[in-house]
Short mmCIF file of C-alpha atoms in Angstrom, two decimals:
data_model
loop_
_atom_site.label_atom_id
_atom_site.label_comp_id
_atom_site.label_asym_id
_atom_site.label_seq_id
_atom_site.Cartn_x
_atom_site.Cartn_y
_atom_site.Cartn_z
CA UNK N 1 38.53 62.90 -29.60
CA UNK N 2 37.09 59.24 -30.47
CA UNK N 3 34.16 58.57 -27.81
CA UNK N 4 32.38 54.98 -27.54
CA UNK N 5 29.68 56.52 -29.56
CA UNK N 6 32.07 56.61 -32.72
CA UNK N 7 32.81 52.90 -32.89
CA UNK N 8 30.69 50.13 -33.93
CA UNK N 9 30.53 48.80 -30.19
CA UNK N 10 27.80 45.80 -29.87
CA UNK N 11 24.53 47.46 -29.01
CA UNK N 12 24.01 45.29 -25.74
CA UNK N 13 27.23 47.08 -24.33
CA UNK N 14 26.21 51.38 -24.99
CA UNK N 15 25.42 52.75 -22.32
CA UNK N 16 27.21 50.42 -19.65
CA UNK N 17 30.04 51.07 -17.24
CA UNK N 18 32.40 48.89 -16.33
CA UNK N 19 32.67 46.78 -13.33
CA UNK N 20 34.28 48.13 -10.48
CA UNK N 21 34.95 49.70 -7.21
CA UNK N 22 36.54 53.62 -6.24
CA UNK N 23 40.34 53.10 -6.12
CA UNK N 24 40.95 56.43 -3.42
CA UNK N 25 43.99 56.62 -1.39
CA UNK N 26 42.86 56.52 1.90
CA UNK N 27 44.32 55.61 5.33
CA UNK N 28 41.80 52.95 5.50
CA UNK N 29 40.52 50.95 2.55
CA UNK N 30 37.26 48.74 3.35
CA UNK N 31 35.31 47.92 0.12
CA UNK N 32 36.86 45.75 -2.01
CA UNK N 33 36.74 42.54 0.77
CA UNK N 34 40.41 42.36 0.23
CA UNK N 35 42.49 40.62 3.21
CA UNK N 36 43.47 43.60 4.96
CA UNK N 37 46.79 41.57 6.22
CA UNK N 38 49.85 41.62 4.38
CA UNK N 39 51.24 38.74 3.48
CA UNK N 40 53.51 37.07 5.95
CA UNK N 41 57.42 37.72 4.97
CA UNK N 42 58.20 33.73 5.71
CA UNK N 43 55.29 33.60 2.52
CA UNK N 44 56.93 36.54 0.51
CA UNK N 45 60.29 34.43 0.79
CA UNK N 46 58.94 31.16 -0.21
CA UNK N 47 56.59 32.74 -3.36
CA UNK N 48 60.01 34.71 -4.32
CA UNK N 49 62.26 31.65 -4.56
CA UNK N 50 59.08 29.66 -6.49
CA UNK N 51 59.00 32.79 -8.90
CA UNK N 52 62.76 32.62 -9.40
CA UNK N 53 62.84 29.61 -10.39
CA UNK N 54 60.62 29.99 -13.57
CA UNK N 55 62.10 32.85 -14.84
CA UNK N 56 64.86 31.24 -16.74
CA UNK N 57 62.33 29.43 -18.61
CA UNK N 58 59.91 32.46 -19.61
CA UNK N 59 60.99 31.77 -23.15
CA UNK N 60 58.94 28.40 -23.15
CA UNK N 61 55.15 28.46 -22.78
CA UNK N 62 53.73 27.39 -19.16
CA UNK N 63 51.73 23.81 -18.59
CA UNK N 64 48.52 24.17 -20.08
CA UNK N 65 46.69 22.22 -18.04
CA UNK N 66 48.78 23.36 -14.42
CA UNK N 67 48.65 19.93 -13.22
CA UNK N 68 50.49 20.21 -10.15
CA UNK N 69 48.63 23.37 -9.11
CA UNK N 70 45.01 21.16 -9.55
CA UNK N 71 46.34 18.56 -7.43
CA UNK N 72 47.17 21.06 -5.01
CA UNK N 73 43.94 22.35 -5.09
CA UNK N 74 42.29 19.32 -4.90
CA UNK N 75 44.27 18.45 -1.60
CA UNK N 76 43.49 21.76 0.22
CA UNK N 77 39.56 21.44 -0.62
CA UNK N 78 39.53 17.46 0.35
CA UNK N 79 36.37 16.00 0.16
CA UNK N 80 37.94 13.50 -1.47
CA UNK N 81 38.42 15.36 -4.77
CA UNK N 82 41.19 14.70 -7.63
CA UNK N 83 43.14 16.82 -10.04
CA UNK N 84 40.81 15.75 -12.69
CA UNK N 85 37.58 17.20 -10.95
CA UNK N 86 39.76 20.75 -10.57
CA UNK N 87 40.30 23.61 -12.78
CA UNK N 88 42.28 27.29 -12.44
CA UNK N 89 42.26 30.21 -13.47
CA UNK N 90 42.63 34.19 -13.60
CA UNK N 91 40.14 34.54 -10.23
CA UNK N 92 37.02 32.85 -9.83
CA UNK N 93 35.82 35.70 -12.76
CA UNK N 94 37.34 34.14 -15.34
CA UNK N 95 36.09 30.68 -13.64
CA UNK N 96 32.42 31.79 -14.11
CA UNK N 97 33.43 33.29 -17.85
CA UNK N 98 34.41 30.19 -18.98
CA UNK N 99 31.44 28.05 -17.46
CA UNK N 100 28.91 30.96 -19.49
CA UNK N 101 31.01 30.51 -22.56
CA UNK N 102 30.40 26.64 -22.45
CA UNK N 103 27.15 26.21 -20.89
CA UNK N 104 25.84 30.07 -21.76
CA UNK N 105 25.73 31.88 -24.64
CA UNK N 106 23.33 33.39 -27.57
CA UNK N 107 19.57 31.57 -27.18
CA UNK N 108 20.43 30.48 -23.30
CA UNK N 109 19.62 32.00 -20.16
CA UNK N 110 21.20 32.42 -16.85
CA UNK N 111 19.39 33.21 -13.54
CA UNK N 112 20.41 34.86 -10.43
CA UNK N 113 18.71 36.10 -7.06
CA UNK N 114 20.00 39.47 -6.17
CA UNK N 115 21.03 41.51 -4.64
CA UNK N 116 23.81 39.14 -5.54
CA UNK N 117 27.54 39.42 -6.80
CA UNK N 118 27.45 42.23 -9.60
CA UNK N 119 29.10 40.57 -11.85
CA UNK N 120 27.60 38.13 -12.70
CA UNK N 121 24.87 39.35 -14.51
CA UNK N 122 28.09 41.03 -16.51
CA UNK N 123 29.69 37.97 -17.00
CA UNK N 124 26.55 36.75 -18.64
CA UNK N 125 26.34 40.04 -20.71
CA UNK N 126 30.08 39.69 -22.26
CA UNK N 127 28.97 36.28 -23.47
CA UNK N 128 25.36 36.93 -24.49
CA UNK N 129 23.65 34.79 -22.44
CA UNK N 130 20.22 36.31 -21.29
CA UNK N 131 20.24 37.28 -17.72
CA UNK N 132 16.98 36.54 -15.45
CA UNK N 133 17.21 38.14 -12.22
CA UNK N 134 15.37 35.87 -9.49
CA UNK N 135 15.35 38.43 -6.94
CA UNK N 136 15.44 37.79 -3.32
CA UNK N 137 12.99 38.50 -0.58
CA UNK N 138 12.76 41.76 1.28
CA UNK N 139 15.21 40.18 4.13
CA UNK N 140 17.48 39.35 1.23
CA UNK N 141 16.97 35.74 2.00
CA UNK N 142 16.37 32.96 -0.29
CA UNK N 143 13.94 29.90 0.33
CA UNK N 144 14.05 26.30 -1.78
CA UNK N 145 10.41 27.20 -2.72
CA UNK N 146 10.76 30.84 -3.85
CA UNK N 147 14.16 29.60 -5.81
CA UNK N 148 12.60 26.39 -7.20
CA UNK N 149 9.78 28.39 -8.26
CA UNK N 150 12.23 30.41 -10.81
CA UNK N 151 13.76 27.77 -11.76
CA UNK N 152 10.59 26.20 -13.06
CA UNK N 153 9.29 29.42 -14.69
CA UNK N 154 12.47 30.18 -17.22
CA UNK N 155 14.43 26.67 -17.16
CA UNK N 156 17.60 28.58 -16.92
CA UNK N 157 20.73 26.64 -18.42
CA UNK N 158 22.91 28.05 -15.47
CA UNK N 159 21.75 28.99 -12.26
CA UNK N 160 23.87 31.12 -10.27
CA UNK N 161 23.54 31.00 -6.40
CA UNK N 162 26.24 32.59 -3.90
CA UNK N 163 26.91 31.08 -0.40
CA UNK N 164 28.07 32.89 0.90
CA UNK N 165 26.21 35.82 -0.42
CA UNK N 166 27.32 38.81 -1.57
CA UNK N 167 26.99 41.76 -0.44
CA UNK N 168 24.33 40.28 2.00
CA UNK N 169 26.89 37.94 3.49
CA UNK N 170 24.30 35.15 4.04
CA UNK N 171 24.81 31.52 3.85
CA UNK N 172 22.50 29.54 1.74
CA UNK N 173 20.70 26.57 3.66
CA UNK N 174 21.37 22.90 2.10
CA UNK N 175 17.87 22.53 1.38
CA UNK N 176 18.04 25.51 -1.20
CA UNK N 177 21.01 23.72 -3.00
CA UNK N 178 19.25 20.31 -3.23
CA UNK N 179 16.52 21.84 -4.69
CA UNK N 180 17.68 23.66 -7.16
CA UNK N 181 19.55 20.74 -8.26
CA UNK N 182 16.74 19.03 -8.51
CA UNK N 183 14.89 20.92 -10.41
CA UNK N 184 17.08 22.88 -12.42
CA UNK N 185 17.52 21.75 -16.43
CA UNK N 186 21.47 23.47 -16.80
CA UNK N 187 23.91 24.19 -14.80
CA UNK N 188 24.39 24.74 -11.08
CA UNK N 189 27.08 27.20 -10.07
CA UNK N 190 27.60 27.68 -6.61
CA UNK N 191 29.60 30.98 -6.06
CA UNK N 192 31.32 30.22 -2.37
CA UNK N 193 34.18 33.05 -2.73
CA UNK N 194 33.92 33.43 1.11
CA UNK N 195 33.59 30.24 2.20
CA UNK N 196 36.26 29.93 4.19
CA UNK N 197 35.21 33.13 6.70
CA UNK N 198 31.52 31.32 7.23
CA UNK N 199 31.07 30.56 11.21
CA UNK N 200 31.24 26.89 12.28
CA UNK N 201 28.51 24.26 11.24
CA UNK N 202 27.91 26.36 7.44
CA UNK N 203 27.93 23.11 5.33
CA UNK N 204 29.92 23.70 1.76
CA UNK N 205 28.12 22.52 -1.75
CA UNK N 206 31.25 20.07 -2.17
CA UNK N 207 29.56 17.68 0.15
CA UNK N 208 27.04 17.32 -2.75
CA UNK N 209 29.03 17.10 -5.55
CA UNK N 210 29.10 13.54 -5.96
CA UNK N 211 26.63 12.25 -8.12
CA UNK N 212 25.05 15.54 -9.34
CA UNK N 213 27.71 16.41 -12.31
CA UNK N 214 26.30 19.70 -13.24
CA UNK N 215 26.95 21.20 -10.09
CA UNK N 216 29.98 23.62 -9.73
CA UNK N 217 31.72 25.33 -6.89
CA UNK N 218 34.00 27.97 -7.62
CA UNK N 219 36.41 29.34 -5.18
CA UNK N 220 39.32 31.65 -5.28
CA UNK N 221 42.39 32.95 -3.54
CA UNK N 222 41.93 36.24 -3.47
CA UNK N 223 40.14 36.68 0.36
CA UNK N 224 40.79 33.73 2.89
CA UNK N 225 44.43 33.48 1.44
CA UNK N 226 45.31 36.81 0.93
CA UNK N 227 46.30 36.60 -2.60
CA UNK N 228 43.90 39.13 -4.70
CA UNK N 229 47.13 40.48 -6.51
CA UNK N 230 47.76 37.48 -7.49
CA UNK N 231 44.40 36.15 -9.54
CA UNK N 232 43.49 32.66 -8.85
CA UNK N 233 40.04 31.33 -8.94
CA UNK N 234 38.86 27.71 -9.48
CA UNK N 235 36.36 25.04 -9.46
CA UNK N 236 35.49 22.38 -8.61
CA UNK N 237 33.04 19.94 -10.47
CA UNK N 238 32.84 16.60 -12.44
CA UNK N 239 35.64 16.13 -14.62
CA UNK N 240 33.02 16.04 -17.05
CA UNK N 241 32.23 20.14 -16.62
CA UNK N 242 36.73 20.65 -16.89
CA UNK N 243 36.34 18.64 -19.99
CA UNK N 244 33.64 21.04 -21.10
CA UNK N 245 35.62 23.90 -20.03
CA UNK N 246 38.65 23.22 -21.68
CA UNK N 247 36.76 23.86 -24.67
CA UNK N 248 36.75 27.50 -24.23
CA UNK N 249 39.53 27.86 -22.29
CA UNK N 250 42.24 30.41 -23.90
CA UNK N 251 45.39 28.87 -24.59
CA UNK N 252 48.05 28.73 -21.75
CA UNK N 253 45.48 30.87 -19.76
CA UNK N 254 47.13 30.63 -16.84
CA UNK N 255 50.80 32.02 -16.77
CA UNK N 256 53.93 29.56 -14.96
CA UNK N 257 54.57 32.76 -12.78
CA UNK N 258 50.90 32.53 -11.20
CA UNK N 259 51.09 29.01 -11.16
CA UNK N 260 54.33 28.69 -8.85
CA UNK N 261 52.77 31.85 -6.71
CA UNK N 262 49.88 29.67 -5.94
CA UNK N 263 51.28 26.74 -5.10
CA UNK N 264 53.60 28.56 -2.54
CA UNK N 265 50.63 30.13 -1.08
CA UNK N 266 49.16 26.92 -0.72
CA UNK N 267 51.86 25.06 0.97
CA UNK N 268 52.13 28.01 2.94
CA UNK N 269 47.94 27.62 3.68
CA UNK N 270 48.30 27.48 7.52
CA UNK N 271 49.99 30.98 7.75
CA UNK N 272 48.22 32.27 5.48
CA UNK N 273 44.50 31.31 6.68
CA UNK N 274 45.94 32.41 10.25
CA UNK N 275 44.14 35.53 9.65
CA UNK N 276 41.13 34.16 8.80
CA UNK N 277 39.70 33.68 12.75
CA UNK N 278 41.09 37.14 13.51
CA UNK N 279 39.14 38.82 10.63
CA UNK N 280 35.96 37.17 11.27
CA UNK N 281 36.45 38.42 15.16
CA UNK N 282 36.34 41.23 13.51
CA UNK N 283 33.67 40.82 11.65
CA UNK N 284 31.62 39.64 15.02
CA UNK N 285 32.28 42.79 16.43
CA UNK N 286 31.52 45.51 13.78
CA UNK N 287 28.19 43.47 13.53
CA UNK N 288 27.19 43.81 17.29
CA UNK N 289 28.93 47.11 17.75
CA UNK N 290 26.19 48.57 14.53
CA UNK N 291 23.39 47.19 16.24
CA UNK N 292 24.38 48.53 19.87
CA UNK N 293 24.13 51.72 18.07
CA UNK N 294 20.30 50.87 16.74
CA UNK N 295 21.55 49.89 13.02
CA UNK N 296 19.55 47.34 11.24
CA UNK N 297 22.62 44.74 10.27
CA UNK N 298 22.54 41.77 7.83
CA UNK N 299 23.76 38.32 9.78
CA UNK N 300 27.04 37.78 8.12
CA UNK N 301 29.44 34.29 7.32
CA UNK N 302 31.87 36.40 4.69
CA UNK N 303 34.14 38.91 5.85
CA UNK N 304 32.01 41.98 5.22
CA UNK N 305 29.31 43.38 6.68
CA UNK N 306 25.90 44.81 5.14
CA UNK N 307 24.18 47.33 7.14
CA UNK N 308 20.79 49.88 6.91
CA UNK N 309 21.33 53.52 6.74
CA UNK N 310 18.00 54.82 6.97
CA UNK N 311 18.00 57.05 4.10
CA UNK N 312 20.37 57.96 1.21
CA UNK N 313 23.13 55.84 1.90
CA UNK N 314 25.18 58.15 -0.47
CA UNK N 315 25.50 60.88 2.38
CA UNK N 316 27.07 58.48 5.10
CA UNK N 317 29.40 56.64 2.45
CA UNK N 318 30.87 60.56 2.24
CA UNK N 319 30.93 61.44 5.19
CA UNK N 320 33.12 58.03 6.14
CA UNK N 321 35.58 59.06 3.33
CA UNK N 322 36.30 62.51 4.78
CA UNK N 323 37.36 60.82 7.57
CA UNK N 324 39.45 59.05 5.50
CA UNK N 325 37.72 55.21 5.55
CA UNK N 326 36.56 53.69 2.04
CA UNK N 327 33.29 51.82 2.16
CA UNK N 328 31.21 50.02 -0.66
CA UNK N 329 28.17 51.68 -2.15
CA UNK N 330 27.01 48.43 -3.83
CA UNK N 331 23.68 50.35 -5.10
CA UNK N 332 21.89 49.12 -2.77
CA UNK N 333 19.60 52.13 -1.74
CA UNK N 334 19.22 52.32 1.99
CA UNK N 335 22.63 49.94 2.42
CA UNK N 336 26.10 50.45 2.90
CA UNK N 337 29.22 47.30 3.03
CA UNK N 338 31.96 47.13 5.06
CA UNK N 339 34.70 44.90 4.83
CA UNK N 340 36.33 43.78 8.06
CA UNK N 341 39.89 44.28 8.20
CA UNK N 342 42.46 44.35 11.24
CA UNK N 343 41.27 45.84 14.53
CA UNK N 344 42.55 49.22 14.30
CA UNK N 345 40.70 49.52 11.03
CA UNK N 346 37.50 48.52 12.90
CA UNK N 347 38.73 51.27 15.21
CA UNK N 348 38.53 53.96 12.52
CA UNK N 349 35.47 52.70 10.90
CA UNK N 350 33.15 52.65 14.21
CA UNK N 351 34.89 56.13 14.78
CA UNK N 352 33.70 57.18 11.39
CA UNK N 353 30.16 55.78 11.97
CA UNK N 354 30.22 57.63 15.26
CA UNK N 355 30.53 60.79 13.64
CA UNK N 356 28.27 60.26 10.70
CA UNK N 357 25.48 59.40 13.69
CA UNK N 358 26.14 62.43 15.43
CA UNK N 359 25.52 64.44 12.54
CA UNK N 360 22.55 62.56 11.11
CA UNK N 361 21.27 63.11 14.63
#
């Protein structure tokens, strides 16, 4: 049988593994930060009938540039943003692919402060742009002066920073964004898949976007909106960077089907983000119920939860799935993530933890 070893695979790539997370049927399913509510069946109706309707034109390609779903974007995220200063595609992924391609590559660098979102040091891999990994401190935070400090030592043409962070779940203070701006030479891409679960008062990096045109936010669909099956990720930026973009960009990236399930979605926005309070009650509560029971927890505005094992966290991530609830190892050693879902999945989870403590003890 043909093995990687037998084909003439780019030597930057043997020896990896792909991205991604256990896919176990369980009873309950916590580590992919997925919306643990189904979407509502007034939304299933209203993304059926906008599907429908562009299936008798499959035969013709969809809009390249998905217009009407950019100006929809543009609405929901306000700020007093336009279509032009808006681009989509397949999850915020692809977003960040595309920005690497343009402003990345062969001979440029990209820095990050993990622990951090995985893939982006992947994302930089697939499109050979050297990765510099900024670290964080011990308490996983990140301060203007220890980030600044990076910047200044390997004038990174993209800087990646996550707000808020994962799998930490920590918001980034202003002062860090203003001053990496400031500083940095490239690119600044602020990652703020969570944003909308971040408790009241967390500013977002679109109040800085005008007047500092290379700073991105990317955003996507998948969590606050319930919509991971359905891929859609997007920016935000200076119609300068969408220009740039579109340089990469594959053609008709984006297919008319996802387009019309979006734009449903989004007119649908206030059912959909009903969930969003209840989840991050949820949230709330797994965090103070861990530390009631003497767990180290990291503060949290995404809908997940990081939290200390005190040893191998390999041994409590099994003993949760024997009782039938999937967590994330994220390699952190010493650290587990949970996602918060729906109350009677906090139920289970706690119940889980329960047991694991009562064996560890």
């Amino acid at each position: 049988m043909t093995t990687l070893d037998d084909l003439p695979l780019r030597d930057d790539l043997r020896g990896r593994s792909p991205y991604g997370a256990p896919q176990v049927e369980v009873p309950v399913r916590l580590n992919t930060n997925e919306n643990s509510y189904p979407v509502p069946e007034s939304v299933v109706a209203a993304v059926g009938r906008a599907v429908q309707a562009e299936l008798r034109d499959l035969n013709r390609y969809p809009d390249r540039e998905a217009a009407a779903l950019r100006a929809d974007l543009a609405e929901y995220l306000g700020h007093g943003l336009r279509a032009e200063q808006v681009w989509a595609a397949n999850g915020s992924n692809e977003i960040q692919q595309q920005l690497l391609q343009a402003f990345g590559g062969p001979g440029r660098t990209a820095l990050g402060f993990t622990p951090g979102y995985s893939m982006h040091p992947l994302l930089a891999l697939g499109t050979g742009t050297t990765w510099v990994d900024g670290r964080r401190g011990a308490d996983f935070g990140l301060t203007a002066e220890h980030a600044v400090a990076q910047v200044r030592e390997h004038r990174p043409d993209v800087v990646f920073l996550c707000s808020p962070n994962n799998p930490t779940g920590t918001a980034l203070e202003p002062a860090v964004i203003t001053a990496v701006l400031a500083e940095a030479p490239g690119m600044v891409v602020i990652d703020e898949a969570y944003a909308e679960f971040a408790r009241p008062g967390t500013p977002s990096a679109l109040s800085v976007l005008p007047g500092h045109p290379r700073l991105v936010v990317t955003r996507t669909m998948s969590k606050a909106f319930a919509f991971a099956g359905g891929r859609l990720g997007y920016l935000a930026a200076d119609p300068a960077v969408v220009a740039a973009v579109h340089l990469v960009r594959l053609p008709y990236h984006l297919s008319a089907l996802t387009q019309a399930a979006a734009r449903a979605a989004l007119a649908h926005r206030d059912t959909l983000l009903a969930t969003v309070e209840a989840i991050k009650q949820e949230r709330d509560r797994i965090v103070a119920e861990l530390r009631r029971r003497g767990l180290t927890v990291a503060a949290s505005d995404a809908n997940f939860v990081l939290f200390e094992t005190g040893g191998d966290q390999r041994e409590p991530w099994r003993i949760l799935l024997e009782r039938g609830v999937l967590i994330r190892d994220v390699g952190l050693a010493g650290w587990l993530r949970v996602t918060a879902g729906t109350p009677a999945e906090t139920d289970a989870f706690l119940s889980a933890i329960d047991a694991w403590l009562e064996r560890k003890a």
